[in-house]
Coordinates of C-alpha atoms and ligand atoms in Angstrom, one line a residue:
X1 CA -79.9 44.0 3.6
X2 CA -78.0 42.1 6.0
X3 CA -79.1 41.6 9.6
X4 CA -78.4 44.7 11.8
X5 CA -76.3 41.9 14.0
X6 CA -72.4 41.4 12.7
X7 CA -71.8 37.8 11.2
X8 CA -69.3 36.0 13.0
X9 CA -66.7 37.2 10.6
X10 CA -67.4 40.6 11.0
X11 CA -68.1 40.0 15.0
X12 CA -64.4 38.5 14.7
X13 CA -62.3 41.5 12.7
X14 CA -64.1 43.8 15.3
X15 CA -62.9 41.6 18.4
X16 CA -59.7 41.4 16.8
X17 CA -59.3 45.4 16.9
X18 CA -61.1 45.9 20.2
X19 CA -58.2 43.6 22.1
X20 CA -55.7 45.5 19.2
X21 CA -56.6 49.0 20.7
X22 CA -57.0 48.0 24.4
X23 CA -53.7 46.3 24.2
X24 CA -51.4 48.7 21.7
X25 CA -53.3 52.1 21.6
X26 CA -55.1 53.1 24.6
X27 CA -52.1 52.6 26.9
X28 CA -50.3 55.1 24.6
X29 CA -52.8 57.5 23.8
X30 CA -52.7 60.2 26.0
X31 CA -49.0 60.2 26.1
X32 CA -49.0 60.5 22.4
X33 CA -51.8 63.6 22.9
X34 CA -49.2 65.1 25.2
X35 CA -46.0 64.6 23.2
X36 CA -47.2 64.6 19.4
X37 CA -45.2 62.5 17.2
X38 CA -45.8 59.5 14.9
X39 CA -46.7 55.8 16.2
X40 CA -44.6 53.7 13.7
X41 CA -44.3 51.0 16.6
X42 CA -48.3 50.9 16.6
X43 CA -48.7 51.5 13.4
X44 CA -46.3 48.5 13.0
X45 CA -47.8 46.4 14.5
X46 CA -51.3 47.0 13.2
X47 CA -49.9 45.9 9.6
X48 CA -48.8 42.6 11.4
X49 CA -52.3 42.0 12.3
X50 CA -54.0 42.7 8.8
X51 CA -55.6 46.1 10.0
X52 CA -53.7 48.2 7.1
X53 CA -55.6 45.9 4.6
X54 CA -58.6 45.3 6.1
X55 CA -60.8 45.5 2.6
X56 CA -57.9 44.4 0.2
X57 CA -57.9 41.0 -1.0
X58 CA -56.1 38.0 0.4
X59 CA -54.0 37.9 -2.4
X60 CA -52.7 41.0 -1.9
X61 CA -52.0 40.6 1.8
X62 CA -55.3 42.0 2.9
X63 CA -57.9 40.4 5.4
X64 CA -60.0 41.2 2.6
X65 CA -63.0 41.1 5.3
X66 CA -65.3 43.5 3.6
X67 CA -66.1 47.0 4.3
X68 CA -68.9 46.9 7.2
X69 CA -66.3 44.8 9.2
X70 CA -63.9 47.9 8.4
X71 CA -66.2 50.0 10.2
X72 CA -66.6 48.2 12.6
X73 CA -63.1 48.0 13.5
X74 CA -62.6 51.5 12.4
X75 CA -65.2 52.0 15.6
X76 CA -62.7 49.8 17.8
X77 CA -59.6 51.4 16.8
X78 CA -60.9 54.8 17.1
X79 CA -62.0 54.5 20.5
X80 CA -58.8 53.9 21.7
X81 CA -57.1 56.8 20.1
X82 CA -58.2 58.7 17.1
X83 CA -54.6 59.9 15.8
X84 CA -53.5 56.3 15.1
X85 CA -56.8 55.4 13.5
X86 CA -56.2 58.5 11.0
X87 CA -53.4 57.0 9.9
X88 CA -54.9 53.6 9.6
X89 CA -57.6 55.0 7.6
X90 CA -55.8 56.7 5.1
X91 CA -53.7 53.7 4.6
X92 CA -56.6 51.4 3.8
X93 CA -58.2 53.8 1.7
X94 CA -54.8 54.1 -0.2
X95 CA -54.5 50.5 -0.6
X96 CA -58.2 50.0 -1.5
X97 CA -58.1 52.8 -4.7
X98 CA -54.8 51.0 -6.0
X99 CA -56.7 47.9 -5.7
X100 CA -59.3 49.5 -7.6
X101 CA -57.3 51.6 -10.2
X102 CA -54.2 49.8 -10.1
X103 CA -52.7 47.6 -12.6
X104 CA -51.6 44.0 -11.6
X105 CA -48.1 45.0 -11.3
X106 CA -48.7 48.1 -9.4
X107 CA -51.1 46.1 -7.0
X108 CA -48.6 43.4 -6.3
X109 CA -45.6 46.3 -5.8
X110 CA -47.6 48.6 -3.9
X111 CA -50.7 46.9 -2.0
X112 CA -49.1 44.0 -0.5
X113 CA -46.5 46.4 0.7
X114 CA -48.9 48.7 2.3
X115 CA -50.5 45.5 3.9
X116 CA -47.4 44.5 5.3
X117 CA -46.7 48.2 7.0
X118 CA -43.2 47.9 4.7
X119 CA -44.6 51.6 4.0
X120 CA -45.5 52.3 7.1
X121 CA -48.7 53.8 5.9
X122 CA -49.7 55.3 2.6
X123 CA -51.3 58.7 2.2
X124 CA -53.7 60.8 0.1
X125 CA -52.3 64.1 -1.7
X126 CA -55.1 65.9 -2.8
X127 CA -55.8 69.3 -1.1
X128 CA -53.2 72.2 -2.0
X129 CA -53.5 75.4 -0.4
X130 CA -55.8 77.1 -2.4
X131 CA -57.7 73.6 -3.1
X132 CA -59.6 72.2 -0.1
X133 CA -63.0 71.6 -0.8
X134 CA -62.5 72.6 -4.5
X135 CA -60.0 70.3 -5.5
X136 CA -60.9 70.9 -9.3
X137 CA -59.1 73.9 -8.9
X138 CA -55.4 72.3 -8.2
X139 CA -52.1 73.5 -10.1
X140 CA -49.4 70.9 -8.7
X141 CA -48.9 69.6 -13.0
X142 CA -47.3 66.7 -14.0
X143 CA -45.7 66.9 -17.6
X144 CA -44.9 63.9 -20.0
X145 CA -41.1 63.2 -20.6
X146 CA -39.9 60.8 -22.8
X147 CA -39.4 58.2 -20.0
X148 CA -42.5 59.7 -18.2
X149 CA -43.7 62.0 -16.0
X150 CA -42.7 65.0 -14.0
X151 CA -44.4 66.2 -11.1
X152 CA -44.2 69.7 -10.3
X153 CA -46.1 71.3 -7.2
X154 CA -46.9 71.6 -3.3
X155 CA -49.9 69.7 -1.3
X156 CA -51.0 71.0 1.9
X157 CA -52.9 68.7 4.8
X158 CA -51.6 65.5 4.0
X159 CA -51.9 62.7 6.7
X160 CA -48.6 61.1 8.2
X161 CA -46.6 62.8 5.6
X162 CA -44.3 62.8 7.6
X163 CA -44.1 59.2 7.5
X164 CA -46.1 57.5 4.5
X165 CA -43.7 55.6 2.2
X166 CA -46.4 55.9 -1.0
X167 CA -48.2 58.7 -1.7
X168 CA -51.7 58.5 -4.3
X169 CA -50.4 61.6 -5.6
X170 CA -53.1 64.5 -8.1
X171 CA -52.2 66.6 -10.3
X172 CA -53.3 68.5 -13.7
X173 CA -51.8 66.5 -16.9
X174 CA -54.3 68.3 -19.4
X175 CA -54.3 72.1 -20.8
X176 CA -58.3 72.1 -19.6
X177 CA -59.2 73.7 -16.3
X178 CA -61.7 72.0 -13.3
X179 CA -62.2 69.1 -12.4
X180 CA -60.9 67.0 -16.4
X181 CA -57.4 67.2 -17.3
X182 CA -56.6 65.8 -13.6
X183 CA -54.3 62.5 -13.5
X184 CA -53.4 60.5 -9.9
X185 CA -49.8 59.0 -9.7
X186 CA -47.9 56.8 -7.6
X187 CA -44.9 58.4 -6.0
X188 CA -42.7 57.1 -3.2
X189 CA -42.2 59.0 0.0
X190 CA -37.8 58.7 -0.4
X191 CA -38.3 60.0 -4.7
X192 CA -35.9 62.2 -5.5
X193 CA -37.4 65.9 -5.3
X194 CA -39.9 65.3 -2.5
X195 CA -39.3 67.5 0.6
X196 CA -41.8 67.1 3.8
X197 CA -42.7 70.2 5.1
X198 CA -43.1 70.8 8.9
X199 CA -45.9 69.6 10.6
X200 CA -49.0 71.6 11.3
X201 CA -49.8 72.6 15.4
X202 CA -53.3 71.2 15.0
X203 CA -56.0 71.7 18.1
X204 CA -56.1 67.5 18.5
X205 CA -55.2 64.3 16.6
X206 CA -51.8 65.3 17.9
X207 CA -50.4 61.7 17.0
X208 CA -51.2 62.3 13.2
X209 CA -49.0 64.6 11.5
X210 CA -50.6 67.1 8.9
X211 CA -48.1 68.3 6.8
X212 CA -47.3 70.0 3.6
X213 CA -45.3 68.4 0.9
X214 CA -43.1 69.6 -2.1
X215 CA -42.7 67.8 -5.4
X216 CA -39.6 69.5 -7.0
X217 CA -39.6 68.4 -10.8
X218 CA -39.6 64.5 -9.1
X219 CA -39.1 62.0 -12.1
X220 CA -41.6 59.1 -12.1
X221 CA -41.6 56.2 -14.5
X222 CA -44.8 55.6 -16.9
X223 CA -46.0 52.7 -14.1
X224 CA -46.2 55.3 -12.1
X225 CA -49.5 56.5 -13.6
X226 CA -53.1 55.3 -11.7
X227 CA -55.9 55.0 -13.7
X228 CA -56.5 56.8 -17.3
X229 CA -54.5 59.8 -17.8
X230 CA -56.9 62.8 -17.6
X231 CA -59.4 60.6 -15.3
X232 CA -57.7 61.5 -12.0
X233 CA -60.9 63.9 -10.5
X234 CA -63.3 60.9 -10.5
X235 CA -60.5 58.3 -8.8
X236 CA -60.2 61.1 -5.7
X237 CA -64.3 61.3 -5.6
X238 CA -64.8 57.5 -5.5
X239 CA -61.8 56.7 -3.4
X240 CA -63.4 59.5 -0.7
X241 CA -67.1 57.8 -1.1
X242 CA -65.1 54.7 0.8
X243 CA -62.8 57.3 2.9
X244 CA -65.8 59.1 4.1
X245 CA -67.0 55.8 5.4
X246 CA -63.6 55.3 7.9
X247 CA -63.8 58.9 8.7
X248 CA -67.5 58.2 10.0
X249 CA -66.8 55.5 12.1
X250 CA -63.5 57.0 13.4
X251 CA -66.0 59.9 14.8
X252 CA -68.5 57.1 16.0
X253 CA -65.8 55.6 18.4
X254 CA -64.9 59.0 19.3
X255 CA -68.2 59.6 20.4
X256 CA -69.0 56.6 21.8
X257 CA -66.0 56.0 24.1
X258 CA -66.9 59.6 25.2
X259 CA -70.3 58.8 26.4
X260 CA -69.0 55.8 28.3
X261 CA -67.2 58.0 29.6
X262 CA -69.6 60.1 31.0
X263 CA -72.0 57.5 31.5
X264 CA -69.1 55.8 34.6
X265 CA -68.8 59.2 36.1
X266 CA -72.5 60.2 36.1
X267 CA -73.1 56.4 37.8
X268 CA -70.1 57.7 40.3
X269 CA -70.1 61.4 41.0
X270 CA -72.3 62.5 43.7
X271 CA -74.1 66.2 44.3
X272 CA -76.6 66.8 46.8
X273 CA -76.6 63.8 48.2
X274 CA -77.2 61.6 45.5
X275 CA -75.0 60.2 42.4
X276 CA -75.2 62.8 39.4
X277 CA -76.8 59.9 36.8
X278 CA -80.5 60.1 39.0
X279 CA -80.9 63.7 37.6
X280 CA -82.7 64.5 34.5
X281 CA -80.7 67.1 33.1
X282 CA -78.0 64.3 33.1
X283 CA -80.0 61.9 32.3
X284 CA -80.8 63.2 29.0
X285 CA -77.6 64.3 28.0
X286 CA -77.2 60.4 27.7
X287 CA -80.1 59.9 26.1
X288 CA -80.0 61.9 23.2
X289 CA -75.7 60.7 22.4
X290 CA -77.1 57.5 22.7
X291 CA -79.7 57.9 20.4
X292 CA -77.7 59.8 17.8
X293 CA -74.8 57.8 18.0
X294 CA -77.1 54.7 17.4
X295 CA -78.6 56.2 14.5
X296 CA -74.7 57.7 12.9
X297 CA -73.9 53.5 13.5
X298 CA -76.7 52.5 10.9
X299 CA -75.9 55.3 8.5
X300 CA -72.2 53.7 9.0
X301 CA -73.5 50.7 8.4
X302 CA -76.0 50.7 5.6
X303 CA -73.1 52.9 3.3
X304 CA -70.6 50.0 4.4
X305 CA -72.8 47.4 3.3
X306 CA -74.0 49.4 0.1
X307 CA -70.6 49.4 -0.8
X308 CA -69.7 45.8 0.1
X309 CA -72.2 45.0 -2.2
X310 CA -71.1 47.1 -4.6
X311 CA -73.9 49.3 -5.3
X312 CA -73.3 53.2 -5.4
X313 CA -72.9 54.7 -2.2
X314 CA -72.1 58.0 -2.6
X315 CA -75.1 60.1 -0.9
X316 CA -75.4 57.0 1.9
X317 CA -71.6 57.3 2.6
X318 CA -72.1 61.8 3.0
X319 CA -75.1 60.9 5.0
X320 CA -73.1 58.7 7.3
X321 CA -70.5 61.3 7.7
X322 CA -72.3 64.2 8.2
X323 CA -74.5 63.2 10.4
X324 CA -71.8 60.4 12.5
X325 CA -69.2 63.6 12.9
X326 CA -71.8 66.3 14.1
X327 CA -73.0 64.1 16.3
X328 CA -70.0 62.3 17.6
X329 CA -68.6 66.2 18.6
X330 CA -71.7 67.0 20.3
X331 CA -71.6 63.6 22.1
X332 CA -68.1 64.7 23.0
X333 CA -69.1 68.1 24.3
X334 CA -72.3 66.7 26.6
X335 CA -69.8 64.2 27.9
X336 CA -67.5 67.6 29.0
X337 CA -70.7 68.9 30.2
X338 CA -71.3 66.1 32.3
X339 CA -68.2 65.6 34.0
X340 CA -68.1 69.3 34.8
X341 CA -64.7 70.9 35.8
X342 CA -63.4 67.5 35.1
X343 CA -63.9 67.2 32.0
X344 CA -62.4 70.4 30.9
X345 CA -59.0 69.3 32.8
X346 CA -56.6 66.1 31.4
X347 CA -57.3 64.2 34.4
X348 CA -59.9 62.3 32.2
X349 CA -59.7 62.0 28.2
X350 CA -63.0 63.7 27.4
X351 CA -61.2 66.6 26.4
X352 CA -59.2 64.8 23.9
X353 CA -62.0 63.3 22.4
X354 CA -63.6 65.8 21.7
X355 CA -60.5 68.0 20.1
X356 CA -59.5 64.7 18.1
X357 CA -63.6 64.4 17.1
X358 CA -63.5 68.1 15.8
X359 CA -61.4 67.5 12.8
X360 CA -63.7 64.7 11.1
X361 CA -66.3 67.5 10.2
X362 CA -63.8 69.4 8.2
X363 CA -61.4 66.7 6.8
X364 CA -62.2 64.5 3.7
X365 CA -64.7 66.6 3.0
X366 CA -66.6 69.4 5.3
X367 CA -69.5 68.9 6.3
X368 CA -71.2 71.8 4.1
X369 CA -69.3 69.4 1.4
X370 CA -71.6 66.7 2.5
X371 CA -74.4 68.4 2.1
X372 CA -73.6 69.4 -1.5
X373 CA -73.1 65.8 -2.3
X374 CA -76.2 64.8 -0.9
X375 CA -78.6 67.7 -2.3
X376 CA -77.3 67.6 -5.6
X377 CA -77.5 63.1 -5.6
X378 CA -81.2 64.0 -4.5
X379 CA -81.9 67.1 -6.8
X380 CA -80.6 65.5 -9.8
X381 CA -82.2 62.4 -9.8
X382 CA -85.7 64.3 -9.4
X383 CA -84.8 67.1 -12.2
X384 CA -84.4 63.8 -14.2
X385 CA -87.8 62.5 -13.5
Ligands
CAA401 N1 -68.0 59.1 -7.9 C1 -67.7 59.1 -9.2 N2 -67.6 60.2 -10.0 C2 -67.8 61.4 -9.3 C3 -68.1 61.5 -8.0 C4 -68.2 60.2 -7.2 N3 -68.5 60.2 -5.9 N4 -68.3 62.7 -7.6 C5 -68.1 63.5 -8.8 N5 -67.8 62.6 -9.8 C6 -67.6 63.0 -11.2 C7 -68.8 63.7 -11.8 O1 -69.7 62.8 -12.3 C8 -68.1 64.6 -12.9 O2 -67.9 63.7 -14.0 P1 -67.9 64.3 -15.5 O3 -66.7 65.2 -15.6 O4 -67.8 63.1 -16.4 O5 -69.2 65.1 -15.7 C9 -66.7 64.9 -12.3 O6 -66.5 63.9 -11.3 C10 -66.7 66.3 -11.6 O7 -67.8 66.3 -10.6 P2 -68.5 67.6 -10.1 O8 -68.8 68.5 -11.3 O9 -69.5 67.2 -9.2 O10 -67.2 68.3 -9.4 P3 -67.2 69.6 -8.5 O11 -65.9 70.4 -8.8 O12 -68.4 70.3 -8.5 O13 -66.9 69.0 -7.0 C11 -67.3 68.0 -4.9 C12 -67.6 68.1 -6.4 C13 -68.2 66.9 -4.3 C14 -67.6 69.3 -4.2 C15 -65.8 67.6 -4.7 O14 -65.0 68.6 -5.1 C16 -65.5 67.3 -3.3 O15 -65.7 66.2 -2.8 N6 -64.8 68.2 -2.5 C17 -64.3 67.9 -1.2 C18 -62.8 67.4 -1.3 C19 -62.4 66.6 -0.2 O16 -63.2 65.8 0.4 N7 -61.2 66.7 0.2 C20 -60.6 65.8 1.2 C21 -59.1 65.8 1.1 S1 -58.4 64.3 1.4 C22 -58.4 64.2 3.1 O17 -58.9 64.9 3.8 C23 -57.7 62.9 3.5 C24 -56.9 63.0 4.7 O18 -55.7 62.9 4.6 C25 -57.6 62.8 6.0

């Protein structure tokens, strides 16, 4: 395994996001909190400097820089503000499993395009309403035509669907039932037939909209088609193993930037004569986020680097994002505790943190999904001994 230090490449795509996010997101975060809406203008110029493509190739318009300096940056971004960083994920992930699945001619139409923000982001239609953490049980169909496809159905939860351009779309091709039978298509934002539905009033990520959409009997060509027909369920599993990575590190820089946080105040804030930080019950508050958020970094880490190497990463990658999102909210919540009445106001972005940090244990995958995935990857390989 690689040193636990970043190479100098990795040390640089990491840089590159820190100034990105001190510069671009953290000056608009809180008003974006306040006000909801989308950051096109950040999101903009994220795509300008390579951060929608962070893990594509080159020749696709990517930074292609490998997927620990993703998390990394992922880290960076996502200590500025958390909503943008959604987006950003998504996209990456969007552009990475059309990378993977795509054909040449669907990668050079729809990769470099996402890289270039000429999308403004791309985004991941999965879950329906009765199809969160049992996506096998989806009904949005798609049926053949003689000039191909059409797409019939409503997904709920989709990030920026208000905004994406491309959408990595599922739905049920085949007469079976579960998980086979399901087929993943590529279907533009402006397409004929699909209708955004209103955003959802979520508790935080305020910046990222969550909506539903409709796909009316929309008409899509045969390229439209990602992967095998009928082999849709495993693209959505494999493109979450890498997605589950993002949303780990998103939580991580949640997490971390509240502890720093809380670590300024505590070294500021004086009670009984004496600044806050020389107490123990402070004191370990900061020891134990520390500690925890060091250890969600090297689960972060080893899944990235399993994955750069491509190895199977599946369990590594739950691991990471169990364990990175519980503790990253509980990181959050000391960092409340320790700036007191403070921290419960907006007069400091603790708050924030931690209602933005809530949502990465439910989305892509719960964390009681996490701990399927990694009790059945452990039961299953010893029922096979
Ligand atoms: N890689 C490759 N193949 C995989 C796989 C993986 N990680 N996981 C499963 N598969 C394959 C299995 O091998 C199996 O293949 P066969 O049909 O050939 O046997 C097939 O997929 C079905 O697998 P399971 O029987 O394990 O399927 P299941 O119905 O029991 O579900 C699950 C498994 C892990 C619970 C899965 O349903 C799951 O991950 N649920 C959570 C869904 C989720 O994370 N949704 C997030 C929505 S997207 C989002 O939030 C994005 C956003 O916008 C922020």
């Amino acid at each position: 395994m690689q040193s636990i230090a970043p190479t100098d490449a990795q040390a640089m795509i990491a840089d590159s996001a820190r100034q990105f996010a001190a510069r671009v997101l953290a000056p608009r975060a809180a008003e974006l909190d306040r006000e909801g809406g989308f950051p096109r203008a950040s999101l903009a110029e994220a795509a300008e400097l390579g951060l929608l493509g962070i893990n594509v190739p080159e020749a696709l318009g990517g930074v292609e820089a490998g997927a620990v300096a993703y998390a990394l940056a992922v880290i960076e971004l996502a200590r500025a503000c958390a909503s943008t960083t959604v987006a950003m994920t998504v996209s990456n992930m969007v552009a990475e499993v059309i990378t993977k699945f795509g054909t040449p001619a669907q990668r050079e139409e729809h990769v470099t395009k996402l890289c270039a923000g000429e999308y403004v982001v791309g985004g991941f239609a999965l879950s329906e309403a009765g199809a969160g953490s049992d996506p096998g049980s989806m009904t949005t169909r798609a049926r053949r035509t003689d000039r191909g496809w059409v797409l019939s159905g409503q997904k709920l939860w989709i990030t920026s669907g208000t905004d994406a351009g491309l959408f990595v779309v599922w739905a049920r091709t085949g007469e079976g039932k579960g998980t086979r039978g399901i087929t993943a298509f590529l279907v533009r934002g402006d397409a004929p037939g699909v209708v955004r539905g209103k955003p959802e009033h979520k508790m935080g990520q305020h910046g990222s909209t969550t909506t539903p959409l409709d796909f009316n009997e929309v008409e899509l060509d045969e390229d439209a088609l990602l992967g095998d027909e009928g082999h849709g369920f495993k693209i959505a599993m494999m493109a979450l193993d890498g997605g589950r990575i993002g949303i780990a590190a998103l939580a991580l820089g949640c997490g971390i930037q509240a502890t720093e946080v809380a670590r300024d105040y505590a070294l500021e804030r004086r009670q009984f004569d004496a600044p806050i930080a020389s107490f123990q019950a402070i004191q370990w508050m900061i020891a134990d986020s520390v500690t925890e958020l060091d250890a969600a970094k090297l689960l972060v880490l080893r899944a990235a680097w399993l994955k750069e190497q491509g190895k199977i990463f599946t369990r590594e990658a739950s691991m990471a994002k169990l364990f990175a999102s519980e503790k990253a909210y509980a990181a959050c919540d000391r960092a409340i505790q320790v700036l007191g009445g403070y921290g419960y106001t907006r007069e400091f972005p603790v708050e924030r943190y931690l209602r933005d940090v809530r949502v990465t244990r439910i989305f892509e995958g719960t964390s009681e999904i996490q701990r399927l995935v990694i009790s059945r990857d452990i039961l299953r390989r010893y029922a096979a001994v």
